[in-house]
Short mmCIF file of C-alpha atoms and ligand atoms in Angstrom, two decimals:
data_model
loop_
_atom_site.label_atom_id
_atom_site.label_comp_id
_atom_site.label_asym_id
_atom_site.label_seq_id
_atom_site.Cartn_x
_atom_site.Cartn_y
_atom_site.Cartn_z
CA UNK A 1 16.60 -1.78 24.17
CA UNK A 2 13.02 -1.17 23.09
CA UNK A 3 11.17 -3.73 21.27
CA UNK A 4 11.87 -3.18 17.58
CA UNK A 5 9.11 -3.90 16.02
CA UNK A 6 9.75 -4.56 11.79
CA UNK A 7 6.55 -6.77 10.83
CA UNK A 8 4.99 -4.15 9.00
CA UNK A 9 4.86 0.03 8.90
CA UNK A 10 1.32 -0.15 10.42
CA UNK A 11 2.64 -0.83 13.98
CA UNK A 12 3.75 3.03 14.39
CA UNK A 13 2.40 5.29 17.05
CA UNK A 14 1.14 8.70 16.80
CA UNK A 15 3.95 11.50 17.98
CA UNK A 16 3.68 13.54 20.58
CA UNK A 17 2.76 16.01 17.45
CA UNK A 18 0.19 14.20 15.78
CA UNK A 19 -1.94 13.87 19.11
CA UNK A 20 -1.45 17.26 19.44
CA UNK A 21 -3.17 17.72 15.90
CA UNK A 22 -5.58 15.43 16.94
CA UNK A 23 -6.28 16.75 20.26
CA UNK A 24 -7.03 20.30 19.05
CA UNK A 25 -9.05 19.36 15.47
CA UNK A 26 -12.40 20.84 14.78
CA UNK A 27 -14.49 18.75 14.35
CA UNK A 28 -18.21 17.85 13.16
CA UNK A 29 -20.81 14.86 11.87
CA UNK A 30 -18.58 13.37 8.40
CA UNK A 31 -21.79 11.78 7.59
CA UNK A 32 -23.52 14.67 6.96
CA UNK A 33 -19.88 15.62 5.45
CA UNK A 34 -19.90 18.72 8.27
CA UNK A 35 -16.28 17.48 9.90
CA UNK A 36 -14.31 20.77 8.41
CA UNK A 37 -10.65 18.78 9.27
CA UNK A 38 -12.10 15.69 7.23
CA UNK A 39 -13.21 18.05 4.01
CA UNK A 40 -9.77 19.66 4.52
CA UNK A 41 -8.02 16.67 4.35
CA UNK A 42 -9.72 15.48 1.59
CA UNK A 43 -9.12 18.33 -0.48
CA UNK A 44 -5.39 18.54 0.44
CA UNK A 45 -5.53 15.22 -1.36
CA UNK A 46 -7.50 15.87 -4.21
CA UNK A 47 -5.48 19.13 -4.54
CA UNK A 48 -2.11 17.39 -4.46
CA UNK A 49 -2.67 14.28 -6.83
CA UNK A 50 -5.06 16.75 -9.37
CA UNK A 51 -7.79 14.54 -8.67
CA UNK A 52 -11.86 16.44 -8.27
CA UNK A 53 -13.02 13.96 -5.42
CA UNK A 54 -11.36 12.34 -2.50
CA UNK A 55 -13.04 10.63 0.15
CA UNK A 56 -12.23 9.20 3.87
CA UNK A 57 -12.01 5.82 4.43
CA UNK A 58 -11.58 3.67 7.68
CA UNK A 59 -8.93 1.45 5.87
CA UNK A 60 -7.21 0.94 3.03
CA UNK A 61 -9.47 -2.36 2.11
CA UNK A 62 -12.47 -0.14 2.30
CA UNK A 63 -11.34 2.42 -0.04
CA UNK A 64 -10.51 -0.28 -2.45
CA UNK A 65 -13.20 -2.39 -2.59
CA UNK A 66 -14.92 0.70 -2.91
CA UNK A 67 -13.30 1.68 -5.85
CA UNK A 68 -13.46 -1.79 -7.27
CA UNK A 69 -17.37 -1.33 -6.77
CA UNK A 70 -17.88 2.17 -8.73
CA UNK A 71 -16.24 0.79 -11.81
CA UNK A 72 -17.79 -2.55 -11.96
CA UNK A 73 -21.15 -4.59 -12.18
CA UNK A 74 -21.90 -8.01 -10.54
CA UNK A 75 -20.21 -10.78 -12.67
CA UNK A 76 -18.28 -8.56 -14.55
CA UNK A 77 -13.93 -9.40 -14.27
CA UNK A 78 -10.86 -7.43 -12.72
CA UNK A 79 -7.14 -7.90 -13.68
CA UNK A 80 -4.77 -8.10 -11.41
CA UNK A 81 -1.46 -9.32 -10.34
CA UNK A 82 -1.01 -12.64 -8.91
CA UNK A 83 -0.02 -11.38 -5.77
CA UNK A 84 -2.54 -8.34 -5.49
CA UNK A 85 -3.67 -7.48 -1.87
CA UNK A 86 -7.24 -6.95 -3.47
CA UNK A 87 -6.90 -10.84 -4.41
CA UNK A 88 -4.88 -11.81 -1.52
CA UNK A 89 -5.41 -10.16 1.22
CA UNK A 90 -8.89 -8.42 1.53
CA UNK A 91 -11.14 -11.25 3.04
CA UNK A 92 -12.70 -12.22 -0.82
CA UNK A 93 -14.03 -9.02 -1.15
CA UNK A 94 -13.71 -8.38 -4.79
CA UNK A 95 -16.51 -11.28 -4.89
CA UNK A 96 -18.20 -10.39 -1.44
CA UNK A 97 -18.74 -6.67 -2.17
CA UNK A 98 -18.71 -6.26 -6.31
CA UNK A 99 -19.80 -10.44 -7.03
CA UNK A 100 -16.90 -9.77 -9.28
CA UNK A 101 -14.32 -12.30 -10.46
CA UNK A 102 -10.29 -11.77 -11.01
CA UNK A 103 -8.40 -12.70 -13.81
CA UNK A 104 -4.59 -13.03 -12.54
CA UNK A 105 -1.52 -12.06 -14.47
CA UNK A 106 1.63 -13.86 -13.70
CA UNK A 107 3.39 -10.59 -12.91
CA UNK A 108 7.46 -9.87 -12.38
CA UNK A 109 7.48 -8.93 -8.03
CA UNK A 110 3.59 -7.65 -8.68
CA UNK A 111 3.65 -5.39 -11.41
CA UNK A 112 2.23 -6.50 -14.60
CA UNK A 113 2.58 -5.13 -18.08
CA UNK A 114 0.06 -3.68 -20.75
CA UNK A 115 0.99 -6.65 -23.28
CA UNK A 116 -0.12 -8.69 -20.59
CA UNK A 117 -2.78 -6.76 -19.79
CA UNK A 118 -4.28 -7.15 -23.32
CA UNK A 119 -3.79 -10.08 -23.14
CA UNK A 120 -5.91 -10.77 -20.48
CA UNK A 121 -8.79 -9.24 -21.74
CA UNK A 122 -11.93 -11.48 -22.64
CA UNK A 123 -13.18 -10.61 -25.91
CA UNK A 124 -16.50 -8.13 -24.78
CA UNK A 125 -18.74 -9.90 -27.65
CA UNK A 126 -17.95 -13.64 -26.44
CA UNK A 127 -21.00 -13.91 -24.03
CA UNK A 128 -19.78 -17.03 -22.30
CA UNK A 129 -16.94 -15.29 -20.37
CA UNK A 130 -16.88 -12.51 -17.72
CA UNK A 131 -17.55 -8.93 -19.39
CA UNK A 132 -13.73 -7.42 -18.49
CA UNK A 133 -14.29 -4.20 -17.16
CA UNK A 134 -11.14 -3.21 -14.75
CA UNK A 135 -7.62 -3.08 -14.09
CA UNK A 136 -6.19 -3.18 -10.31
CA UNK A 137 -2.73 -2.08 -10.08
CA UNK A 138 -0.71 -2.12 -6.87
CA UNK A 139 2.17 0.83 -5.99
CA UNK A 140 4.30 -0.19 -4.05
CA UNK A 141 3.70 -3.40 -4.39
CA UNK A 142 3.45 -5.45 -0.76
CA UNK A 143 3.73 -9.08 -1.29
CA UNK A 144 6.05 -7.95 -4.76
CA UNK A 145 8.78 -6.69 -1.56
CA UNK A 146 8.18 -2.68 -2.09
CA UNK A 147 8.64 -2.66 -5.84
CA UNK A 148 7.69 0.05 -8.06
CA UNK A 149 6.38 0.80 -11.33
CA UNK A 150 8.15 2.18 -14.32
CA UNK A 151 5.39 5.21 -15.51
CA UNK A 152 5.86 4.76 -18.63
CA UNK A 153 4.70 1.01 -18.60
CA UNK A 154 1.68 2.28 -16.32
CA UNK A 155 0.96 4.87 -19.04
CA UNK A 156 0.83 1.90 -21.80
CA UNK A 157 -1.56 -0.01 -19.38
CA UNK A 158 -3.29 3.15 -19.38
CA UNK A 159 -3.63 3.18 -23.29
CA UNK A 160 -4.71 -0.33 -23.25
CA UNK A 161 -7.51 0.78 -20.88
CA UNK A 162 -8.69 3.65 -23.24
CA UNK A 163 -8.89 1.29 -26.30
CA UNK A 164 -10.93 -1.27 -24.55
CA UNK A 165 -13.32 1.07 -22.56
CA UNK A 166 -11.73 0.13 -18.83
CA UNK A 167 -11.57 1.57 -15.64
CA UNK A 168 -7.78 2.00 -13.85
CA UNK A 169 -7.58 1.61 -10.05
CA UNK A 170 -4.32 1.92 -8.19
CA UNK A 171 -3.85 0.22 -4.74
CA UNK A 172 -1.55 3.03 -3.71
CA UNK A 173 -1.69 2.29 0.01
CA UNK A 174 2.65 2.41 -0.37
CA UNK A 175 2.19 4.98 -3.06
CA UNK A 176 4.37 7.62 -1.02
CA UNK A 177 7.66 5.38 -0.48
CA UNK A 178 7.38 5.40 -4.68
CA UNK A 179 6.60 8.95 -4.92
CA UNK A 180 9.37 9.99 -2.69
CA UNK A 181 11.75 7.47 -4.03
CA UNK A 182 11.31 8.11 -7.18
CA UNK A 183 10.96 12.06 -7.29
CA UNK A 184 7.82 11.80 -8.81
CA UNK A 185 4.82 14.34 -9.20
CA UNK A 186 1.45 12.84 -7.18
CA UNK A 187 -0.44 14.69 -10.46
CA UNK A 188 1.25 12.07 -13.05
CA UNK A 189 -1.08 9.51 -10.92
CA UNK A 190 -3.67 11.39 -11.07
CA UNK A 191 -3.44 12.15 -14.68
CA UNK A 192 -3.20 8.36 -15.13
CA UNK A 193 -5.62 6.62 -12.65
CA UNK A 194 -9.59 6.85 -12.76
CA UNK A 195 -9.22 6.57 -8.62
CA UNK A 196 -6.78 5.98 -6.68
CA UNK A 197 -6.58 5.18 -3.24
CA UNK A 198 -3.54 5.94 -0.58
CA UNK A 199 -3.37 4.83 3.23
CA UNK A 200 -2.17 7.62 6.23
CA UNK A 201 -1.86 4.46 8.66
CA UNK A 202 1.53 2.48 6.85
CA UNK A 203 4.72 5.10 6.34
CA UNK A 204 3.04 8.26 7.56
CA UNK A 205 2.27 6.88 10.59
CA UNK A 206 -1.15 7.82 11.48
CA UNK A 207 -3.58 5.54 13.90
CA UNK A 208 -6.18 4.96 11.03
CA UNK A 209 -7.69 6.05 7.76
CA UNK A 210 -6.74 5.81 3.94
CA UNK A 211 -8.44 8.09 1.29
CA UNK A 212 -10.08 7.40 -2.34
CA UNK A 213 -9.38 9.63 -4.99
CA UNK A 214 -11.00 9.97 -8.50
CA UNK A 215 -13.02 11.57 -10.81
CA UNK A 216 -16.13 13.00 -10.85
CA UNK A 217 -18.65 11.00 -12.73
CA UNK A 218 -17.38 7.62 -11.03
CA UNK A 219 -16.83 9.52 -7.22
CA UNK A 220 -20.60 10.61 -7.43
CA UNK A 221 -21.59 7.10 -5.79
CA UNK A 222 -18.40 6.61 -3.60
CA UNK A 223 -19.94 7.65 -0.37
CA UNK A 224 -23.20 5.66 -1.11
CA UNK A 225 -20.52 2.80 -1.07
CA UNK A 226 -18.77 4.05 1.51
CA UNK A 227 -22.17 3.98 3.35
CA UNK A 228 -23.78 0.21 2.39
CA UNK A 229 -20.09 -0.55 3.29
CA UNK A 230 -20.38 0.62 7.26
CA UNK A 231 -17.92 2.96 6.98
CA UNK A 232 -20.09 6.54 7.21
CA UNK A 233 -18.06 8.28 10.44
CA UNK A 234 -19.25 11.04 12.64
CA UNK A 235 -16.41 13.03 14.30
CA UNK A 236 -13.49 11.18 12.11
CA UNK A 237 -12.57 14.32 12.06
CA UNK A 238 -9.81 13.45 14.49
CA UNK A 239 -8.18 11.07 12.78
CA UNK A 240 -8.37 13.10 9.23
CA UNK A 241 -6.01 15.84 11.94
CA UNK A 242 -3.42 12.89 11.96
CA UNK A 243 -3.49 12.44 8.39
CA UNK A 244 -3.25 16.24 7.89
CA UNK A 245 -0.28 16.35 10.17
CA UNK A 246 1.66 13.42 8.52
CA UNK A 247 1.23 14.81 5.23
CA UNK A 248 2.64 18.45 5.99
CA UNK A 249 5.46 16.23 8.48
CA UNK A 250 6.04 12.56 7.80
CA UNK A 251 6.54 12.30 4.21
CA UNK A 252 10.20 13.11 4.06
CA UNK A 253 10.77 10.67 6.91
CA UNK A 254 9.65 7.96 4.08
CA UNK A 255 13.08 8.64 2.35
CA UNK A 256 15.22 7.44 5.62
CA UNK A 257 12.94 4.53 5.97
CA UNK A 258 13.68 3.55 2.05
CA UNK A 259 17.53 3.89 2.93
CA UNK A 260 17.53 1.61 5.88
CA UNK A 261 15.72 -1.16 3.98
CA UNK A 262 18.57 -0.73 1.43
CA UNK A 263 21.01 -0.88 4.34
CA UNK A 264 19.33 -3.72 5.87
CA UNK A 265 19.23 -5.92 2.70
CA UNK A 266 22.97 -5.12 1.88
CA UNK A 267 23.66 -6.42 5.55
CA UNK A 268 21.44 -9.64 4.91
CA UNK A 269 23.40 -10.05 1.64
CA UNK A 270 26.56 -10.20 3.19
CA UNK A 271 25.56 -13.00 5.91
CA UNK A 272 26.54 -16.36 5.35
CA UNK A 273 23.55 -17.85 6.66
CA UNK A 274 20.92 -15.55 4.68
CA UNK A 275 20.00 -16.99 1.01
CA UNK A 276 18.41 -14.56 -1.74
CA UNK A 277 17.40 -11.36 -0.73
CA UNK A 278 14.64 -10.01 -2.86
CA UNK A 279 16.26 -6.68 -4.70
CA UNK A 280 14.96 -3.67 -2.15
CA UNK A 281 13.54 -0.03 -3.78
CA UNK A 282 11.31 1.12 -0.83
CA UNK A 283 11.06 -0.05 2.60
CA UNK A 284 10.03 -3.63 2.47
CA UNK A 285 12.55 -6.31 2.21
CA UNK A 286 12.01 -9.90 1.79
CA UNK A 287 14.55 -12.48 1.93
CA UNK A 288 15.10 -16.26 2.64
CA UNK A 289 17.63 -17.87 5.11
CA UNK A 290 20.25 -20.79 3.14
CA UNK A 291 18.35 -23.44 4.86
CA UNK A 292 15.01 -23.13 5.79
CA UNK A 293 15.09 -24.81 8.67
CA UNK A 294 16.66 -22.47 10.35
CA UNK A 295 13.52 -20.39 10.47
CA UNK A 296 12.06 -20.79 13.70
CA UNK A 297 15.73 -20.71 15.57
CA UNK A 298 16.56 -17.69 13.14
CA UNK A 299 12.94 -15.78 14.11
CA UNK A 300 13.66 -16.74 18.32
CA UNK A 301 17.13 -15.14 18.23
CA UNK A 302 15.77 -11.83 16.97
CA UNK A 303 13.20 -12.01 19.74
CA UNK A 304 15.29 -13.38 22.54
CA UNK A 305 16.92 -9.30 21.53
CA UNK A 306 13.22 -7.99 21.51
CA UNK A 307 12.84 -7.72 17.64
CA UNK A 308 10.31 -9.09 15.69
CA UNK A 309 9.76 -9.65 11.70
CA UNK A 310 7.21 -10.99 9.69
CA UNK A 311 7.37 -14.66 8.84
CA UNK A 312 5.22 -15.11 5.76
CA UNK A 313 5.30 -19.01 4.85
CA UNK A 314 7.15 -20.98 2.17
CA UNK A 315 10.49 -19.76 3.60
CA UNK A 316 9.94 -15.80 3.08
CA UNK A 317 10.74 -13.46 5.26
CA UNK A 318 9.85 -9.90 5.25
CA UNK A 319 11.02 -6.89 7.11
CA UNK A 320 9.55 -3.30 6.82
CA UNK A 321 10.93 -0.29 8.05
CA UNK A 322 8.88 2.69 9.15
CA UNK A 323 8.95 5.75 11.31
CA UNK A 324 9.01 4.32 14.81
CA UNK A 325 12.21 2.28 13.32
CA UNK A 326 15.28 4.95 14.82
CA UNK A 327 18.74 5.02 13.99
CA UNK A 328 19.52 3.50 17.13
CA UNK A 329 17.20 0.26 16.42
CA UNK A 330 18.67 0.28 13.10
CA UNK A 331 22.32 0.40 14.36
CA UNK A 332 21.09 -2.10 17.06
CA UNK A 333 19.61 -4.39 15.03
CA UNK A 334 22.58 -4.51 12.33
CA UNK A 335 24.85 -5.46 15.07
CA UNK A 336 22.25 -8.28 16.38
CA UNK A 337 22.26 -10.00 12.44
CA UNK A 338 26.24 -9.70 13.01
CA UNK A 339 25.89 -11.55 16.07
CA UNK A 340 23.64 -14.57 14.35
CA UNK A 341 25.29 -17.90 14.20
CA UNK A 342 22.92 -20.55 12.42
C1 PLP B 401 -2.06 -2.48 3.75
C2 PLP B 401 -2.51 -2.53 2.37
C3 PLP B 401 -3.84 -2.22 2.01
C4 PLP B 401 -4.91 -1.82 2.99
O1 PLP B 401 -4.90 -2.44 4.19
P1 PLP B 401 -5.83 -2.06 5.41
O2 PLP B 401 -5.23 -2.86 6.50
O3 PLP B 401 -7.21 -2.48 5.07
O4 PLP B 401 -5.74 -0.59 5.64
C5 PLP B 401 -4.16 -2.26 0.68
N1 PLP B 401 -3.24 -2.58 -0.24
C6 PLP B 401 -1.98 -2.87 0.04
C7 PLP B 401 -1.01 -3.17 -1.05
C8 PLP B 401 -1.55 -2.86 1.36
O5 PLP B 401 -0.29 -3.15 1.65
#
């Protein structure tokens, strides 16, 4: 058997498909914004989530901090979950990039609510704390194990925004696995968000690249940002051909990877030597063995079959599936967690 590879949905390949996108792609200088296959991606986006802008990005890191940067001013605040990757998992640079500060919610698997919102919002006449000027939400939520949002509580957040005069950013770098899962219209977002941003490199499977979508007035600087950032790309053009092709291919593929995660975690559930498993909506799954001690024995099993996961400290585990992820690994690997004695 193949190594089966289930650390993350970045780890994918291109198909023979996508390189042949990518292979054939016209393609020009994105600086100068000439790269007709980049333009055309972006305003596939911007056409399918009803948003006026959308630009390219390298990753998905880039287009956030970017979009942290356009609504915010040096020592100005963000809220955000606890467990936000633009806290967590983006090298600082919230402070780095914007010299912006976060205030963090004690959220239920990521998602936090507009109460608590409102809550967290400094009073904008008290001069001694942080001027509050943006809220950071994260769909599907990664270290929250794939959970999503109920709309309706994003649409109160959104209310809570209006009222107080803030900016709305979604991390949407999972946003399809909700979207598909969910049966939801990409326009509701972008009715909702001020920008948004969505990766092509996790479920649809594409080498590189994520994409920033918003509105107007506050996309007007984005590729100055993009540029002070280092990520202005000539012939990208290539990659955007990926991105093209996994939109018009991939995204019903996200809707198999959603149902193996759900297979996967009723399997853990079921083994006498796996403890909680986090409840599953997408395709991430975390879950804890009985005794964590068992870990390292647990984690050299699965490779001594070829198949890695993701160990990510204090006893979690974490499994996504994605679009290299077959129904023969999945059958394969099923029978392997049979096979387990700890
Ligand atoms: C992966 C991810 C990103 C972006 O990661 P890059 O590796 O920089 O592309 C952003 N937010 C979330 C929630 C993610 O899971």
């Amino acid at each position: 058997m193949k190594e089966i590879d289930l650390r993350s949905d970045t780890v994918t390949r291109p198909t023979k498909e996508m390189l042949q996108a990518i292979m054939t792609a016209p393609v020009g200088d994105d600086v100068y914004k000439e790269d007709p296959t980049v333009n055309k991606l972006e305003q596939k986006l911007a056409d399918m989530f009803g948003m006026d802008e959308a630009l390219f990005f390298p990753t998905g890191s880039m287009a956030n901090q970017a979009g942290i940067k356009l609504h915010t001013q040096p020592g100005e605040q963000l809220i955000c979950d606890k467990w936000a990757h633009v806290y967590n998992y983006e090298g600082g640079g919230v402070s780095f990039n914007s010299g912006v500060s976060c205030k963090l919610v004690d959220g239920d698997r990521g998602m936090i609510t507009a109460k608590q919102v409102e809550e967290s919002i400094n009073p904008p006449d008290f001069y001694h704390s942080p001027l509050t000027s943006l809220v950071c939400l994260e769909n599907t939520t990664n270290k929250g194990g794939g959970a999503c949002y109920d709309l309706e509580e994003v649409k109160k957040i959104r209310k809570v925004c209006d009222r107080h005069g803030l900016g709305l950013h979604l991390d949407g770098a999972r946003l399809f696995n909700a979207i598909v899962k969910n049966d939801e219209d990409p326009k509701t977002y972008g009715k909702i968000f001020d920008t948004i941003s969505v990766c092509l490199s996790k479920g649809l499977g594409t080498p590189m690249g994520s994409v920033l979508l918003g509105k107007r007035d506050l996309m007007k600087n984005a590729i100055r940002v993009r540029k002070v950032l280092g990520g202005g790309m000539r012939q990208v053009g290539f990659m955007a051909a990926a991105g093209i092709y996994a939109l018009d291919n991939h995204l019903g593929q996200l809707k198999k990877d959603n149902e193996r995660a759900s297979e996967i975690a009723r399997q853990l559930d079921d083994l006498s030597y796996i403890g909680k498993v986090e409840p599953v909506e997408t395709n991430i799954i975390i879950f804890y063995l009985k005794d964590p001690e068992d870990e390292s024995k647990f984690i050299d099993e699965l490779s001594k079959e070829n198949i890695r996961i993701s160990n990510m400290g204090q006893g979690k585990l974490r499994i996504v599936t994605h679009l290299d992820y077959s129904e023969e690994m999945h059958l394969h690997f099923q029978k392997v967690l049979r096979g387990i004695a700890l």
